[in-house]
PDB file of C-alpha atoms and ligand atoms in Angstrom:
ATOM      1  CA  MET P 192      81.992 106.553 180.794  1.00 90.00           C
ATOM      2  CA  LYS P 193      80.782 102.932 180.997  1.00 94.00           C
ATOM      3  CA  PRO P 194      79.812 101.583 177.566  1.00 96.00           C
ATOM      4  CA  LEU P 195      76.231 100.403 177.167  1.00 97.00           C
ATOM      5  CA  ILE P 196      75.678  97.089 175.400  1.00 97.00           C
ATOM      6  CA  ALA P 197      71.952  96.897 174.728  1.00 98.00           C
ATOM      7  CA  ALA P 198      69.770  94.208 173.188  1.00 98.00           C
ATOM      8  CA  ASN P 199      66.640  95.177 171.307  1.00 98.00           C
ATOM      9  CA  TRP P 200      64.566  92.034 171.028  1.00 98.00           C
ATOM     10  CA  LYS P 201      61.788  93.742 169.063  1.00 98.00           C
ATOM     11  CA  MET P 202      58.720  91.444 168.734  1.00 98.00           C
ATOM     12  CA  HIS P 203      60.624  88.299 169.688  1.00 98.00           C
ATOM     13  CA  LYS P 204      60.486  85.923 172.653  1.00 98.00           C
ATOM     14  CA  THR P 205      57.527  84.735 174.669  1.00 98.00           C
ATOM     15  CA  THR P 206      58.084  84.873 178.427  1.00 98.00           C
ATOM     16  CA  ARG P 207      59.100  81.218 178.424  1.00 98.00           C
ATOM     17  CA  GLU P 208      61.710  81.886 175.713  1.00 98.00           C
ATOM     18  CA  ALA P 209      62.921  85.028 177.464  1.00 98.00           C
ATOM     19  CA  LEU P 210      63.482  83.173 180.747  1.00 96.00           C
ATOM     20  CA  LYS P 211      65.347  80.421 178.935  1.00 96.00           C
ATOM     21  CA  PHE P 212      67.597  83.081 177.366  1.00 97.00           C
ATOM     22  CA  VAL P 213      68.493  84.810 180.631  1.00 94.00           C
ATOM     23  CA  ASP P 214      69.250  81.449 182.262  1.00 92.00           C
ATOM     24  CA  HIS P 215      72.527  81.640 180.315  1.00 90.00           C
ATOM     25  CA  PHE P 216      73.383  84.923 182.065  1.00 85.00           C
ATOM     26  CA  LYS P 217      72.713  83.956 185.693  1.00 76.00           C
ATOM     27  CA  VAL P 218      76.334  84.390 186.740  1.00 68.00           C
ATOM     28  CA  CYS P 219      77.004  87.295 184.462  1.00 65.00           C
ATOM     29  CA  ARG P 220      79.094  90.014 186.143  1.00 65.00           C
ATOM     30  CA  THR P 221      79.806  92.993 184.006  1.00 73.00           C
ATOM     31  CA  LYS P 222      82.000  95.486 185.828  1.00 78.00           C
ATOM     32  CA  ASP P 223      83.318  97.703 183.081  1.00 90.00           C
ATOM     33  CA  ARG P 224      80.217  97.752 180.875  1.00 93.00           C
ATOM     34  CA  GLU P 225      76.506  98.123 181.374  1.00 95.00           C
ATOM     35  CA  VAL P 226      74.375  95.401 179.785  1.00 96.00           C
ATOM     36  CA  LEU P 227      70.735  95.985 178.954  1.00 97.00           C
ATOM     37  CA  ILE P 228      67.942  93.867 177.496  1.00 98.00           C
ATOM     38  CA  CYS P 229      64.976  95.708 175.969  1.00 98.00           C
ATOM     39  CA  ALA P 230      62.217  93.122 175.907  1.00 98.00           C
ATOM     40  CA  PRO P 231      58.523  93.000 174.941  1.00 98.00           C
ATOM     41  CA  PHE P 232      56.156  94.361 177.609  1.00 98.00           C
ATOM     42  CA  THR P 233      54.761  90.915 178.413  1.00 98.00           C
ATOM     43  CA  ASP P 234      58.225  89.643 179.422  1.00 98.00           C
ATOM     44  CA  LEU P 235      59.080  92.502 181.789  1.00 98.00           C
ATOM     45  CA  PRO P 236      57.664  91.298 185.151  1.00 98.00           C
ATOM     46  CA  ASP P 237      59.200  87.805 184.904  1.00 98.00           C
ATOM     47  CA  LEU P 238      62.490  89.046 183.476  1.00 97.00           C
ATOM     48  CA  CYS P 239      62.728  91.650 186.225  1.00 97.00           C
ATOM     49  CA  LEU P 240      62.595  88.874 188.828  1.00 96.00           C
ATOM     50  CA  ALA P 241      64.937  86.610 186.893  1.00 95.00           C
ATOM     51  CA  LEU P 242      67.548  89.358 186.401  1.00 93.00           C
ATOM     52  CA  SER P 243      67.459  90.636 189.971  1.00 87.00           C
ATOM     53  CA  ARG P 244      70.539  88.620 190.912  1.00 80.00           C
ATOM     54  CA  CYS P 245      72.713  89.588 187.991  1.00 84.00           C
ATOM     55  CA  ASP P 246      74.095  92.794 186.543  1.00 88.00           C
ATOM     56  CA  ILE P 247      71.864  92.948 183.478  1.00 94.00           C
ATOM     57  CA  LYS P 248      69.435  95.866 183.325  1.00 96.00           C
ATOM     58  CA  LEU P 249      65.994  95.720 181.805  1.00 98.00           C
ATOM     59  CA  GLY P 250      64.335  98.076 179.352  1.00 98.00           C
ATOM     60  CA  ALA P 251      61.078  98.447 177.421  1.00 98.00           C
ATOM     61  CA  GLN P 252      60.869  99.207 173.705  1.00 98.00           C
ATOM     62  CA  ASN P 253      58.221 101.923 173.734  1.00 98.00           C
ATOM     63  CA  MET P 254      55.639 103.630 175.937  1.00 98.00           C
ATOM     64  CA  HIS P 255      52.901 106.248 175.677  1.00 98.00           C
ATOM     65  CA  TYR P 256      53.665 109.802 176.789  1.00 98.00           C
ATOM     66  CA  ARG P 257      50.540 110.114 178.939  1.00 98.00           C
ATOM     67  CA  ASP P 258      50.480 108.613 182.427  1.00 98.00           C
ATOM     68  CA  LYS P 259      46.966 107.204 181.994  1.00 98.00           C
ATOM     69  CA  GLY P 260      43.800 107.715 179.996  1.00 98.00           C
ATOM     70  CA  ALA P 261      41.437 106.362 177.392  1.00 98.00           C
ATOM     71  CA  MET P 262      44.208 105.025 175.123  1.00 97.00           C
ATOM     72  CA  THR P 263      43.246 101.467 174.214  1.00 98.00           C
ATOM     73  CA  GLY P 264      46.207  99.131 173.953  1.00 97.00           C
ATOM     74  CA  GLU P 265      48.800 101.614 175.205  1.00 98.00           C
ATOM     75  CA  ILE P 266      51.273 101.274 178.090  1.00 98.00           C
ATOM     76  CA  SER P 267      52.496 104.219 180.184  1.00 98.00           C
ATOM     77  CA  ALA P 268      55.700 105.090 182.011  1.00 98.00           C
ATOM     78  CA  PRO P 269      54.211 104.425 185.497  1.00 98.00           C
ATOM     79  CA  MET P 270      53.186 100.947 184.279  1.00 98.00           C
ATOM     80  CA  ILE P 271      56.702  99.946 183.176  1.00 98.00           C
ATOM     81  CA  LYS P 272      58.580 101.852 185.882  1.00 98.00           C
ATOM     82  CA  PRO P 273      58.543  98.990 188.471  1.00 98.00           C
ATOM     83  CA  TYR P 274      60.436  96.775 186.020  1.00 98.00           C
ATOM     84  CA  VAL P 275      62.734  98.877 183.877  1.00 98.00           C
ATOM     85  CA  ASP P 276      65.671 101.279 184.005  1.00 98.00           C
ATOM     86  CA  TYR P 277      65.515 102.192 180.326  1.00 98.00           C
ATOM     87  CA  VAL P 278      63.048 102.579 177.481  1.00 99.00           C
ATOM     88  CA  ILE P 279      63.777 102.721 173.735  1.00 98.00           C
ATOM     89  CA  LEU P 280      61.964 105.676 172.177  1.00 98.00           C
ATOM     90  CA  GLY P 281      61.583 106.712 168.553  1.00 98.00           C
ATOM     91  CA  HIS P 282      62.966 103.528 167.028  1.00 98.00           C
ATOM     92  CA  SER P 283      62.963 103.850 163.247  1.00 96.00           C
ATOM     93  CA  GLU P 284      60.499 100.956 163.001  1.00 96.00           C
ATOM     94  CA  ARG P 285      58.008 103.264 164.783  1.00 96.00           C
ATOM     95  CA  ARG P 286      58.988 106.639 163.391  1.00 94.00           C
ATOM     96  CA  SER P 287      56.861 106.252 160.253  1.00 90.00           C
ATOM     97  CA  PHE P 288      53.837 106.894 162.495  1.00 94.00           C
ATOM     98  CA  GLU P 289      55.554 108.841 165.297  1.00 97.00           C
ATOM     99  CA  SER P 290      56.664 112.447 164.822  1.00 98.00           C
ATOM    100  CA  ASP P 291      59.670 114.098 166.463  1.00 98.00           C
ATOM    101  CA  LYS P 292      57.136 115.922 168.632  1.00 98.00           C
ATOM    102  CA  VAL P 293      55.626 112.685 169.934  1.00 98.00           C
ATOM    103  CA  VAL P 294      59.096 111.236 170.561  1.00 98.00           C
ATOM    104  CA  ASN P 295      59.938 114.403 172.542  1.00 98.00           C
ATOM    105  CA  LYS P 296      56.811 114.010 174.702  1.00 98.00           C
ATOM    106  CA  LYS P 297      57.791 110.412 175.406  1.00 98.00           C
ATOM    107  CA  VAL P 298      61.358 111.413 176.327  1.00 98.00           C
ATOM    108  CA  LEU P 299      60.017 114.022 178.775  1.00 98.00           C
ATOM    109  CA  SER P 300      57.586 111.526 180.312  1.00 98.00           C
ATOM    110  CA  ALA P 301      60.289 108.852 180.732  1.00 98.00           C
ATOM    111  CA  LEU P 302      62.605 111.339 182.471  1.00 98.00           C
ATOM    112  CA  LYS P 303      59.775 112.563 184.712  1.00 98.00           C
ATOM    113  CA  HIS P 304      59.293 108.984 185.902  1.00 98.00           C
ATOM    114  CA  GLY P 305      62.997 108.241 186.344  1.00 98.00           C
ATOM    115  CA  ILE P 306      63.341 105.977 183.301  1.00 98.00           C
ATOM    116  CA  LYS P 307      66.336 106.594 181.047  1.00 98.00           C
ATOM    117  CA  PRO P 308      65.322 107.086 177.422  1.00 98.00           C
ATOM    118  CA  VAL P 309      67.317 105.500 174.617  1.00 98.00           C
ATOM    119  CA  MET P 310      66.295 107.931 171.896  1.00 98.00           C
ATOM    120  CA  CYS P 311      66.895 106.578 168.395  1.00 98.00           C
ATOM    121  CA  VAL P 312      67.843 108.746 165.433  1.00 98.00           C
ATOM    122  CA  GLY P 313      68.891 107.779 161.926  1.00 97.00           C
ATOM    123  CA  GLU P 314      68.763 108.638 158.254  1.00 96.00           C
ATOM    124  CA  THR P 315      67.564 106.681 155.231  1.00 95.00           C
ATOM    125  CA  LEU P 316      69.870 105.707 152.387  1.00 93.00           C
ATOM    126  CA  ALA P 317      68.148 108.252 150.117  1.00 94.00           C
ATOM    127  CA  GLU P 318      68.802 111.030 152.654  1.00 96.00           C
ATOM    128  CA  ARG P 319      72.458 110.026 152.913  1.00 95.00           C
ATOM    129  CA  ARG P 320      72.832 109.942 149.122  1.00 93.00           C
ATOM    130  CA  LYS P 321      71.364 113.440 148.912  1.00 97.00           C
ATOM    131  CA  LYS P 322      73.786 114.516 151.653  1.00 96.00           C
ATOM    132  CA  GLN P 323      70.894 115.394 153.944  1.00 97.00           C
ATOM    133  CA  HIS P 324      71.864 112.953 156.685  1.00 97.00           C
ATOM    134  CA  LYS P 325      73.388 115.488 159.071  1.00 98.00           C
ATOM    135  CA  ARG P 326      70.446 117.865 158.739  1.00 98.00           C
ATOM    136  CA  LYS P 327      68.042 115.007 159.476  1.00 98.00           C
ATOM    137  CA  ILE P 328      69.969 113.852 162.546  1.00 98.00           C
ATOM    138  CA  ARG P 329      70.294 117.412 163.873  1.00 98.00           C
ATOM    139  CA  LYS P 330      66.517 117.884 163.610  1.00 98.00           C
ATOM    140  CA  GLN P 331      65.749 114.570 165.312  1.00 98.00           C
ATOM    141  CA  VAL P 332      68.208 115.254 168.136  1.00 98.00           C
ATOM    142  CA  LEU P 333      67.120 118.844 168.800  1.00 98.00           C
ATOM    143  CA  GLU P 334      63.371 118.233 168.508  1.00 98.00           C
ATOM    144  CA  GLY P 335      63.575 115.044 170.554  1.00 98.00           C
ATOM    145  CA  LEU P 336      65.414 116.873 173.342  1.00 98.00           C
ATOM    146  CA  LYS P 337      63.195 119.973 173.530  1.00 98.00           C
ATOM    147  CA  LYS P 338      62.759 121.075 177.183  1.00 98.00           C
ATOM    148  CA  VAL P 339      65.137 118.328 178.359  1.00 98.00           C
ATOM    149  CA  LYS P 340      67.406 119.781 181.041  1.00 95.00           C
ATOM    150  CA  ASP P 341      69.357 116.816 182.378  1.00 94.00           C
ATOM    151  CA  VAL P 342      70.619 115.380 179.122  1.00 98.00           C
ATOM    152  CA  SER P 343      73.125 113.118 180.895  1.00 97.00           C
ATOM    153  CA  LYS P 344      70.231 110.696 181.636  1.00 97.00           C
ATOM    154  CA  VAL P 345      69.468 110.347 177.930  1.00 98.00           C
ATOM    155  CA  VAL P 346      71.166 107.796 175.693  1.00 98.00           C
ATOM    156  CA  ILE P 347      71.157 108.586 171.985  1.00 98.00           C
ATOM    157  CA  ALA P 348      71.192 105.645 169.595  1.00 98.00           C
ATOM    158  CA  TYR P 349      72.436 106.456 166.100  1.00 98.00           C
ATOM    159  CA  GLU P 350      70.850 103.848 163.848  1.00 97.00           C
ATOM    160  CA  PRO P 351      71.128 104.519 160.125  1.00 96.00           C
ATOM    161  CA  LEU P 352      68.024 102.931 158.584  1.00 94.00           C
ATOM    162  CA  TRP P 353      70.041 101.344 155.779  1.00 92.00           C
ATOM    163  CA  ALA P 354      72.060  99.382 158.338  1.00 92.00           C
ATOM    164  CA  ILE P 355      69.183  97.998 160.404  1.00 90.00           C
ATOM    165  CA  GLY P 356      68.529  94.316 159.855  1.00 84.00           C
ATOM    166  CA  SER P 357      70.321  94.551 156.516  1.00 84.00           C
ATOM    167  CA  GLY P 358      73.621  92.943 157.474  1.00 82.00           C
ATOM    168  CA  LYS P 359      75.232  96.149 156.167  1.00 82.00           C
ATOM    169  CA  THR P 360      76.878  97.858 159.149  1.00 85.00           C
ATOM    170  CA  ALA P 361      78.039 101.434 158.854  1.00 89.00           C
ATOM    171  CA  SER P 362      81.839 101.404 158.775  1.00 94.00           C
ATOM    172  CA  PRO P 363      83.425 102.440 162.086  1.00 96.00           C
ATOM    173  CA  GLU P 364      84.512 105.662 160.329  1.00 97.00           C
ATOM    174  CA  GLN P 365      81.003 106.429 159.024  1.00 96.00           C
ATOM    175  CA  ALA P 366      79.525 105.770 162.458  1.00 97.00           C
ATOM    176  CA  GLU P 367      82.177 107.828 164.259  1.00 98.00           C
ATOM    177  CA  GLU P 368      81.607 110.766 161.914  1.00 98.00           C
ATOM    178  CA  MET P 369      77.902 110.808 162.818  1.00 98.00           C
ATOM    179  CA  HIS P 370      78.499 110.234 166.532  1.00 98.00           C
ATOM    180  CA  ALA P 371      80.975 113.132 166.591  1.00 98.00           C
ATOM    181  CA  TYR P 372      78.390 115.250 164.791  1.00 98.00           C
ATOM    182  CA  ILE P 373      75.697 114.353 167.361  1.00 98.00           C
ATOM    183  CA  ARG P 374      78.184 115.258 170.139  1.00 98.00           C
ATOM    184  CA  HIS P 375      78.775 118.583 168.390  1.00 98.00           C
ATOM    185  CA  VAL P 376      75.015 119.295 168.239  1.00 98.00           C
ATOM    186  CA  LEU P 377      74.761 118.445 171.964  1.00 98.00           C
ATOM    187  CA  LYS P 378      77.700 120.761 172.747  1.00 98.00           C
ATOM    188  CA  GLU P 379      75.976 123.654 171.014  1.00 98.00           C
ATOM    189  CA  LYS P 380      72.841 123.105 173.091  1.00 98.00           C
ATOM    190  CA  TYR P 381      74.245 122.021 176.464  1.00 98.00           C
ATOM    191  CA  GLY P 382      77.947 122.929 176.550  1.00 98.00           C
ATOM    192  CA  LYS P 383      80.935 120.603 176.460  1.00 97.00           C
ATOM    193  CA  LYS P 384      80.716 119.089 179.948  1.00 97.00           C
ATOM    194  CA  LYS P 385      77.121 117.935 179.630  1.00 97.00           C
ATOM    195  CA  ALA P 386      77.532 116.855 176.015  1.00 98.00           C
ATOM    196  CA  ASP P 387      80.504 114.714 176.981  1.00 98.00           C
ATOM    197  CA  SER P 388      78.407 112.930 179.615  1.00 97.00           C
ATOM    198  CA  VAL P 389      75.884 111.614 177.054  1.00 98.00           C
ATOM    199  CA  ARG P 390      76.275 108.067 175.808  1.00 98.00           C
ATOM    200  CA  ILE P 391      75.881 107.864 172.046  1.00 98.00           C
ATOM    201  CA  ILE P 392      75.460 104.251 170.989  1.00 98.00           C
ATOM    202  CA  TYR P 393      75.475 102.710 167.511  1.00 97.00           C
ATOM    203  CA  GLY P 394      72.869 100.332 166.117  1.00 97.00           C
ATOM    204  CA  GLY P 395      72.540  98.570 162.774  1.00 95.00           C
ATOM    205  CA  SER P 396      73.734  95.010 162.110  1.00 94.00           C
ATOM    206  CA  VAL P 397      76.091  94.943 165.096  1.00 96.00           C
ATOM    207  CA  LYS P 398      77.538  91.475 165.714  1.00 95.00           C
ATOM    208  CA  ALA P 399      80.485  89.797 167.424  1.00 96.00           C
ATOM    209  CA  GLY P 400      82.543  90.256 164.269  1.00 96.00           C
ATOM    210  CA  ASN P 401      82.278  94.043 164.068  1.00 95.00           C
ATOM    211  CA  ILE P 402      81.719  95.354 167.610  1.00 97.00           C
ATOM    212  CA  LYS P 403      85.424  95.558 168.485  1.00 97.00           C
ATOM    213  CA  GLN P 404      86.252  97.934 165.637  1.00 97.00           C
ATOM    214  CA  LEU P 405      83.179 100.076 166.353  1.00 97.00           C
ATOM    215  CA  MET P 406      83.960 100.351 170.074  1.00 97.00           C
ATOM    216  CA  LYS P 407      87.483 101.593 169.357  1.00 97.00           C
ATOM    217  CA  LYS P 408      86.042 104.881 168.127  1.00 98.00           C
ATOM    218  CA  GLU P 409      86.117 107.836 170.487  1.00 97.00           C
ATOM    219  CA  ASN P 410      82.454 108.819 170.272  1.00 98.00           C
ATOM    220  CA  ILE P 411      80.926 105.336 170.142  1.00 98.00           C
ATOM    221  CA  ASN P 412      79.872 104.623 173.716  1.00 98.00           C
ATOM    222  CA  GLY P 413      78.013 101.374 173.174  1.00 98.00           C
ATOM    223  CA  VAL P 414      75.764  99.471 170.815  1.00 98.00           C
ATOM    224  CA  LEU P 415      72.101  98.622 170.292  1.00 98.00           C
ATOM    225  CA  VAL P 416      71.844  95.105 168.925  1.00 98.00           C
ATOM    226  CA  GLY P 417      68.769  93.662 167.220  1.00 97.00           C
ATOM    227  CA  GLY P 418      69.085  90.360 165.361  1.00 96.00           C
ATOM    228  CA  ALA P 419      72.338  89.225 166.968  1.00 97.00           C
ATOM    229  CA  SER P 420      70.923  89.694 170.482  1.00 98.00           C
ATOM    230  CA  LEU P 421      68.340  86.953 170.034  1.00 98.00           C
ATOM    231  CA  SER P 422      70.814  84.132 170.538  1.00 97.00           C
ATOM    232  CA  ALA P 423      72.332  83.899 174.029  1.00 96.00           C
ATOM    233  CA  ALA P 424      75.631  82.609 172.634  1.00 96.00           C
ATOM    234  CA  LYS P 425      75.918  85.448 170.108  1.00 97.00           C
ATOM    235  CA  PHE P 426      74.926  88.118 172.611  1.00 96.00           C
ATOM    236  CA  LYS P 427      77.452  86.789 175.118  1.00 94.00           C
ATOM    237  CA  LYS P 428      80.214  87.171 172.527  1.00 94.00           C
ATOM    238  CA  ILE P 429      79.071  90.745 171.871  1.00 96.00           C
ATOM    239  CA  ILE P 430      79.103  91.582 175.599  1.00 94.00           C
ATOM    240  CA  ASP P 431      82.606  90.113 175.917  1.00 92.00           C
ATOM    241  CA  TYR P 432      83.994  91.914 172.853  1.00 91.00           C
TER     242      TYR P 432
HETATM  243  P1  PGA V1131      69.800  94.939 163.892  1.00 63.07           P
HETATM  244  O1  PGA V1131      68.742  95.918 164.609  1.00 63.07           O
HETATM  245  O2  PGA V1131      70.945  94.744 164.852  1.00 63.07           O
HETATM  246  O3  PGA V1131      69.046  93.661 163.628  1.00 63.07           O
HETATM  247  O4  PGA V1131      70.259  95.617 162.642  1.00 63.07           O
HETATM  248  C1  PGA V1131      69.152  97.018 165.357  1.00 63.07           C
HETATM  249  C2  PGA V1131      67.952  97.823 165.801  1.00 63.07           C
HETATM  250  O5  PGA V1131      66.989  97.965 165.029  1.00 63.07           O
HETATM  251  O6  PGA V1131      67.936  98.337 166.936  1.00 63.07           O
END
């Protein structure tokens, strides 16, 4: 399975800044790994054009689950579909106002429109301390994947909340334990063959200095990078780990 190295720019980069960033990747050829940039909505049309000659895929960071309607300020799957291959759904920075049920509706809508969801799951430090982290992850995975048949199109991002933007990465062993657990939950629901086809990627303070050790682990099939993906030089080092 090809590892997925994904950037999550969050609310960073105007279109001008985004185009300047991808200028550094014009000759980027990435045979043995898939590289993805999840950019703000406003950057998507220009980035889509700019990236058309290189191997970097484009993703959005959210979308509404309805195709259209009276939903002021929202963006739907058909609106982003011309530009993206992927969409991040249920990022922890949104989950405080988005239930598992809403995330599930978004996952189903993305799949219906041929966009691959990167569904984020993760526990808080308090949940981990109370040893509730596995229960939390199991619930998020199973509820998020309700009625999903072709799970191989879904990417699951394990992002422990205590590691996001904190500089405190989960150790490769901690991450692998949770990735193996997610694989186990997928096996129970879909069987071994399908479960093994799902990419489970790690997010939370990933940088050039720790990606190599993380990627050595059997069940870590890629990374979702926030802060360190904002600099072209740093992101290049991460891609070339
Ligand atoms: P970080 O963010 O790399 O800055 O910790 C990761 C994420 O939130 O996806």
